[in-house]
């Protein structure tokens, strides 16, 4: 029996050591991911958190984001894409296909603070949806890899007190996660 107990004790010690090593690797990976998240913009962090929560990411890594001013992207006060925006989206889709990576894209619609909050949320969502629909229909990006969300006026990047600031705040951001 003493030999059996020694053998079991040795197996237990090895299993415990393997578990500690695994816990260290998991902790190191979590710290690595946290550092990567901290390096991303606030909008990208929020997108990553939503995508991770939805289980849509295999690895949960921020790749990059692209922002286009609404002034360049849409016809005046509409959600109809401009010819210039269609060209940019074609280039964006071609780059995604060339990279050939399993990605998730969050399209974020933003407005300035002019108008009511409800109106701003609506137009920002309509614009994000227009970009999503274009990428799916013309760009060949699968819809299950794309999410469109409206931030309305809630996430300004400049002051809404100046014309230049308001122009900067009217935008669409495409966040690409892997």
Coordinates of C-alpha atoms in Angstrom, one line a residue:
X1 CA 0.0 0.0 0.0
X2 CA 2.8 2.4 0.8
X3 CA 4.1 2.2 -2.8
X4 CA 0.5 2.8 -4.1
X5 CA 0.2 5.9 -1.9
X6 CA 3.5 7.2 -3.0
X7 CA 2.5 6.7 -6.6
X8 CA -0.8 8.5 -6.1
X9 CA 0.9 11.3 -4.2
X10 CA 3.3 11.8 -7.1
X11 CA 0.5 11.8 -9.6
X12 CA -1.4 14.4 -7.5
X13 CA 1.7 16.6 -7.2
X14 CA 2.2 16.5 -11.0
X15 CA -1.4 17.3 -11.7
X16 CA -1.3 20.2 -9.2
X17 CA 1.9 21.5 -10.9
X18 CA 0.2 21.2 -14.3
X19 CA -2.8 23.1 -13.1
X20 CA -0.7 25.9 -11.6
X21 CA 1.2 26.2 -15.0
X22 CA -2.1 26.4 -16.9
X23 CA -3.4 29.1 -14.5
X24 CA -0.3 31.1 -15.1
X25 CA -0.7 30.9 -18.9
X26 CA -4.3 31.9 -18.6
X27 CA -3.5 34.9 -16.4
X28 CA -0.7 35.9 -18.8
X29 CA -3.1 35.7 -21.8
X30 CA -5.7 37.8 -19.9
X31 CA -3.1 40.4 -19.0
X32 CA -2.0 40.5 -22.6
X33 CA -5.5 41.0 -23.9
X34 CA -6.2 43.7 -21.2
X35 CA -3.1 45.6 -22.3
X36 CA -4.3 45.4 -25.9
X37 CA -7.8 46.6 -25.0
X38 CA -6.3 49.5 -23.0
X39 CA -4.4 50.6 -26.1
X40 CA -7.6 50.9 -28.2
X41 CA -9.9 53.9 -28.4
X42 CA -12.9 54.1 -26.2
X43 CA -15.2 53.3 -29.0
X44 CA -13.1 50.3 -30.1
X45 CA -13.0 49.1 -26.5
X46 CA -16.8 49.2 -26.3
X47 CA -17.1 47.4 -29.6
X48 CA -14.7 44.7 -28.4
X49 CA -16.7 44.2 -25.2
X50 CA -20.0 43.9 -27.1
X51 CA -18.5 41.5 -29.6
X52 CA -16.9 39.4 -27.0
X53 CA -20.1 39.3 -25.0
X54 CA -22.0 38.2 -28.1
X55 CA -19.5 35.4 -28.6
X56 CA -18.7 36.7 -32.1
X57 CA -14.9 36.8 -31.7
X58 CA -12.6 33.8 -31.8
X59 CA -9.7 35.6 -30.2
X60 CA -11.0 39.1 -29.3
X61 CA -8.3 41.3 -30.8
X62 CA -8.7 44.9 -31.9
X63 CA -7.3 45.2 -35.4
X64 CA -8.0 48.8 -36.5
X65 CA -10.7 51.4 -37.0
X66 CA -11.6 53.7 -39.9
X67 CA -13.6 56.9 -39.4
X68 CA -15.3 58.8 -42.2
X69 CA -16.9 62.2 -41.8
X70 CA -20.7 62.2 -42.5
X71 CA -20.1 65.3 -44.7
X72 CA -18.1 63.1 -47.1
X73 CA -20.1 59.9 -46.6
X74 CA -23.7 60.9 -47.1
X75 CA -25.8 63.2 -49.1
X76 CA -26.9 66.3 -47.1
X77 CA -29.1 65.4 -44.1
X78 CA -29.8 61.9 -45.4
X79 CA -28.6 58.4 -44.9
X80 CA -28.0 58.0 -48.7
X81 CA -24.4 57.0 -49.3
X82 CA -22.4 59.4 -51.5
X83 CA -20.4 58.2 -54.5
X84 CA -17.2 58.9 -52.5
X85 CA -18.3 56.8 -49.6
X86 CA -19.2 53.9 -51.9
X87 CA -15.7 54.0 -53.3
X88 CA -14.2 54.0 -49.8
X89 CA -16.4 51.1 -48.8
X90 CA -15.4 49.2 -51.9
X91 CA -11.8 49.7 -50.9
X92 CA -12.5 48.7 -47.3
X93 CA -14.3 45.5 -48.4
X94 CA -11.5 44.6 -50.9
X95 CA -8.9 45.1 -48.1
X96 CA -10.8 42.8 -45.7
X97 CA -11.0 40.2 -48.4
X98 CA -7.3 40.5 -49.2
X99 CA -6.4 40.2 -45.5
X100 CA -8.5 37.0 -45.5
X101 CA -9.0 37.0 -41.8
X102 CA -12.0 36.0 -39.7
X103 CA -13.2 39.5 -38.6
X104 CA -16.1 41.1 -36.9
X105 CA -17.0 44.7 -38.0
X106 CA -18.9 47.2 -35.8
X107 CA -20.2 50.2 -37.7
X108 CA -20.9 53.1 -35.4
X109 CA -23.1 56.0 -36.3
X110 CA -22.4 59.4 -34.6
X111 CA -24.0 62.8 -34.8
X112 CA -23.4 66.2 -33.3
X113 CA -25.8 67.6 -30.6
X114 CA -28.0 69.6 -33.0
X115 CA -31.6 68.4 -33.0
X116 CA -33.3 66.1 -30.5
X117 CA -31.6 63.1 -29.0
X118 CA -34.2 60.8 -30.5
X119 CA -33.6 62.3 -34.0
X120 CA -29.8 62.0 -33.6
X121 CA -30.1 58.4 -32.6
X122 CA -32.3 57.7 -35.5
X123 CA -30.2 59.3 -38.2
X124 CA -27.0 57.8 -36.8
X125 CA -28.6 54.3 -36.9
X126 CA -29.9 54.9 -40.4
X127 CA -26.4 55.8 -41.6
X128 CA -24.8 52.9 -39.8
X129 CA -27.4 50.6 -41.3
X130 CA -26.8 52.1 -44.8
X131 CA -23.1 51.3 -44.5
X132 CA -23.8 47.8 -43.2
X133 CA -26.2 47.1 -46.0
X134 CA -23.8 48.3 -48.6
X135 CA -20.9 46.2 -47.3
X136 CA -23.2 43.1 -47.3
X137 CA -24.8 43.7 -50.7
X138 CA -22.0 45.2 -52.7
X139 CA -18.9 44.4 -50.7
X140 CA -19.8 40.7 -50.2
X141 CA -19.2 40.8 -46.4
X142 CA -21.4 38.3 -44.5
X143 CA -24.1 40.0 -42.4
X144 CA -23.4 37.9 -39.4
X145 CA -19.9 39.5 -39.3
X146 CA -21.3 43.1 -39.2
X147 CA -23.2 45.0 -36.5
X148 CA -24.5 48.6 -36.9
X149 CA -25.0 50.7 -33.8
X150 CA -26.1 54.3 -33.1
X151 CA -24.3 56.4 -30.6
X152 CA -26.2 59.5 -31.7
X153 CA -24.7 62.5 -29.9
X154 CA -23.4 60.5 -26.9
X155 CA -19.8 60.1 -28.0
X156 CA -18.5 63.4 -29.3
X157 CA -14.8 63.7 -30.3
X158 CA -14.9 67.5 -30.5
X159 CA -16.8 70.3 -29.0
X160 CA -20.4 70.8 -30.2
X161 CA -20.1 74.5 -29.5
X162 CA -18.3 75.2 -32.8
X163 CA -19.2 74.5 -36.4
X164 CA -15.9 72.6 -36.9
X165 CA -16.5 70.5 -33.8
X166 CA -20.0 69.6 -34.9
X167 CA -18.7 68.6 -38.3
X168 CA -16.1 66.4 -36.7
X169 CA -18.7 64.7 -34.5
X170 CA -20.9 63.8 -37.5
X171 CA -19.2 60.6 -38.6
X172 CA -19.3 56.8 -39.1
X173 CA -16.6 54.6 -37.6
X174 CA -15.9 51.1 -38.7
X175 CA -14.2 49.1 -36.0
X176 CA -12.5 45.8 -37.2
X177 CA -12.0 43.1 -34.6
X178 CA -10.3 39.7 -35.0

